[in-house]
XYZ file of C-alpha atoms in Angstrom:
229
model
C -112.854 -36.343 -86.584
C -111.189 -33.126 -86.386
C -107.396 -33.077 -85.430
C -106.682 -31.552 -82.161
C -103.327 -30.009 -81.880
C -102.245 -29.178 -78.384
C -99.172 -27.298 -77.205
C -97.284 -28.939 -74.468
C -96.258 -26.502 -71.786
C -93.278 -27.613 -69.656
C -94.019 -27.819 -66.000
C -91.282 -26.780 -63.557
C -90.653 -29.302 -60.948
C -89.622 -27.961 -57.572
C -86.571 -29.707 -56.340
C -85.881 -29.464 -52.652
C -82.195 -28.771 -51.932
C -81.058 -29.733 -48.486
C -79.142 -26.921 -46.721
C -76.516 -28.145 -44.205
C -77.232 -27.093 -40.620
C -74.521 -25.313 -38.523
C -73.415 -27.037 -35.373
C -73.443 -24.950 -32.165
C -70.011 -23.982 -30.774
C -68.896 -26.269 -28.019
C -69.168 -24.854 -24.550
C -65.836 -24.876 -22.671
C -66.138 -26.344 -19.297
C -63.806 -25.273 -16.526
C -61.787 -28.044 -15.070
C -62.216 -29.037 -11.487
C -58.627 -28.175 -10.694
C -59.108 -24.590 -11.863
C -62.172 -24.202 -9.705
C -60.395 -25.661 -6.685
C -57.454 -23.266 -7.128
C -59.761 -20.294 -7.286
C -61.553 -21.400 -4.107
C -58.247 -21.841 -2.272
C -57.016 -18.388 -3.272
C -60.251 -16.802 -2.142
C -60.157 -18.572 1.224
C -56.533 -17.558 1.847
C -57.235 -13.893 1.055
C -60.228 -13.837 3.343
C -58.284 -15.403 6.191
C -55.468 -12.863 5.831
C -57.921 -9.956 5.962
C -59.733 -11.359 9.007
C -56.504 -11.879 10.966
C -55.389 -8.288 10.467
C -58.793 -6.893 11.301
C -59.335 -8.895 14.481
C -55.850 -8.652 16.109
C -52.795 -7.839 13.963
C -50.466 -8.320 16.935
C -51.903 -11.585 18.123
C -49.151 -13.840 19.395
C -46.515 -11.095 19.340
C -47.058 -9.828 22.885
C -45.665 -11.728 25.828
C -48.047 -12.805 28.509
C -48.009 -10.595 31.636
C -47.687 -13.767 33.689
C -44.428 -14.723 32.036
C -41.484 -14.381 34.416
C -37.838 -15.000 33.742
C -36.362 -17.102 36.509
C -33.710 -15.319 38.551
C -30.279 -16.891 38.805
C -29.871 -15.610 42.350
C -32.569 -14.923 44.896
C -31.357 -12.711 47.752
C -34.005 -14.037 50.102
C -32.748 -16.433 52.750
C -33.560 -19.924 51.741
C -32.837 -21.392 55.152
C -32.220 -19.838 58.589
C -30.559 -21.514 61.553
C -30.335 -20.215 65.127
C -27.686 -21.729 67.388
C -27.675 -21.087 71.132
C -24.420 -20.202 72.837
C -21.377 -18.023 72.173
C -18.903 -18.828 69.515
C -15.719 -17.128 68.420
C -15.264 -16.770 64.738
C -11.743 -16.186 63.468
C -11.234 -14.818 60.014
C -7.786 -15.243 58.540
C -6.645 -14.125 55.175
C -3.963 -15.891 53.240
C -0.861 -13.880 52.554
C 0.591 -13.335 49.112
C 3.623 -11.735 47.571
C 3.498 -9.240 44.748
C 6.238 -9.486 42.186
C 6.749 -7.172 39.273
C 6.358 -8.716 35.867
C 9.813 -9.288 34.464
C 10.586 -7.219 31.438
C 11.730 -9.155 28.419
C 15.323 -8.735 27.533
C 15.755 -6.745 24.337
C 16.966 -8.769 21.434
C 19.526 -6.901 19.450
C 19.628 -7.966 15.863
C 22.813 -6.891 14.273
C 22.463 -5.947 10.634
C 24.144 -8.202 8.210
C 27.542 -7.051 7.281
C 27.517 -5.352 3.925
C 30.687 -5.545 2.029
C 31.346 -2.204 0.445
C 32.707 -2.330 -3.018
C 35.918 -0.409 -2.927
C 36.785 1.475 -6.039
C 40.139 0.566 -7.467
C 41.031 4.248 -7.827
C 42.474 3.562 -11.239
C 42.583 6.423 -13.735
C 43.819 6.558 -17.334
C 47.526 7.423 -17.645
C 48.028 11.159 -17.861
C 51.378 11.096 -19.662
C 54.000 13.845 -19.450
C 52.499 17.355 -19.285
C 53.875 20.313 -21.186
C 56.617 22.210 -19.260
C 55.437 25.299 -17.409
C 51.802 24.183 -17.238
C 49.855 23.649 -14.041
C 49.989 19.884 -14.589
C 53.789 20.030 -14.914
C 53.962 21.870 -11.556
C 51.668 19.255 -10.030
C 53.801 16.355 -11.365
C 56.889 17.712 -9.593
C 54.953 18.147 -6.338
C 53.489 14.638 -6.588
C 56.962 13.127 -6.985
C 58.237 15.311 -4.104
C 55.652 13.635 -1.833
C 56.836 10.185 -2.847
C 53.858 9.381 -5.043
C 54.313 7.704 -8.397
C 53.004 8.354 -11.875
C 49.841 6.371 -11.114
C 48.923 8.846 -8.380
C 49.583 11.681 -10.804
C 47.176 10.100 -13.292
C 44.502 9.965 -10.555
C 45.161 13.627 -9.740
C 44.798 14.651 -13.375
C 41.501 12.772 -13.683
C 40.241 14.265 -10.398
C 40.979 17.898 -11.191
C 39.899 17.515 -14.813
C 36.483 16.738 -13.372
C 36.549 19.465 -10.725
C 37.915 22.486 -12.585
C 39.588 21.473 -15.843
C 42.835 22.704 -14.231
C 41.598 26.287 -14.536
C 43.174 28.487 -11.873
C 40.183 30.846 -12.039
C 37.460 28.181 -11.988
C 34.560 29.303 -9.777
C 31.403 27.457 -8.816
C 28.646 30.035 -8.505
C 26.291 27.702 -6.625
C 28.696 26.404 -3.974
C 31.414 29.043 -3.910
C 34.246 26.557 -4.609
C 37.257 28.120 -6.328
C 40.502 27.300 -8.103
C 42.068 24.153 -9.505
C 41.296 21.997 -6.443
C 37.881 23.691 -5.975
C 38.514 24.676 -2.383
C 35.354 25.505 -0.471
C 35.572 28.329 0.266
C 38.483 29.424 -1.880
C 39.947 31.503 0.947
C 41.101 28.263 2.609
C 43.979 28.221 0.157
C 45.335 31.356 1.836
C 47.129 29.019 4.260
C 49.403 28.030 1.345
C 50.069 31.587 0.146
C 48.618 35.033 -0.203
C 48.423 34.711 -3.979
C 45.979 31.811 -3.823
C 43.541 33.530 -6.203
C 45.929 33.615 -9.204
C 48.913 31.336 -8.586
C 48.437 27.699 -9.695
C 51.435 26.516 -7.604
C 49.824 27.873 -4.427
C 46.503 26.211 -5.267
C 48.147 22.870 -6.151
C 50.234 22.867 -2.974
C 47.138 23.409 -0.852
C 45.127 20.825 -2.830
C 47.758 18.094 -2.426
C 47.942 18.769 1.305
C 44.155 18.475 1.605
C 44.116 15.223 -0.395
C 46.945 13.681 1.611
C 45.336 14.516 4.978
C 41.812 13.400 4.035
C 42.262 10.526 1.567
C 45.908 9.497 1.865
C 46.682 9.907 -1.834
C 45.234 11.250 -5.099
C 43.964 7.788 -6.046
C 42.089 7.608 -2.728
C 40.454 10.957 -3.475
C 39.678 9.838 -7.023
C 38.049 6.613 -5.777
C 35.830 8.609 -3.403
C 34.902 10.996 -6.186
C 33.931 8.035 -8.368
C 31.638 6.669 -5.650
C 30.154 9.881 -4.240
C 30.595 12.404 -7.048
C 32.698 14.719 -4.876
C 35.862 14.644 -2.785
């Protein structure tokens, strides 16, 4: 027998591969509460529109039959006729008119204020040089019976006013001389040379101080409190 040689040809076998199927997306269902809320909102809107269309002023106008009761009715409630004549006497009560009494004024006295009196003390002036204006003033102070303490007050006072300058002049007020007389012509009562003579000015100044303040320390105390004498 002859040898048969055959060639084996491979046969492809079809293999079925299963493809997974896609699930459909779930459908969202509206809840009952959401649907009920929507229905309520729709009904409320419709009712509001209908009310304004039909009668927007419904209930706001008073009824024409409404009547406020009167507290007093002038019509006679009851009438009565009486036969016969009667005398009616009308008598008014008397009264006296008195003026309203005025309140008595209350006077409130201010509280007493104790004024602080300056001591009038001044630093000791010492003995002035002979022939100076202060030396002339020291003699006049002693002639009036005042002591060295009063002279010290006088020195302090006129140091402040003029510096013991016989020609001292205040351009704003017009005061002049050692005692700063205002105006300077007042010193003419002590002498005609009041413009240049220190003795005349001092004599007038001491007279003014004695009459007004009692002493140089009194004038000095006032100057300390008020800034002038």
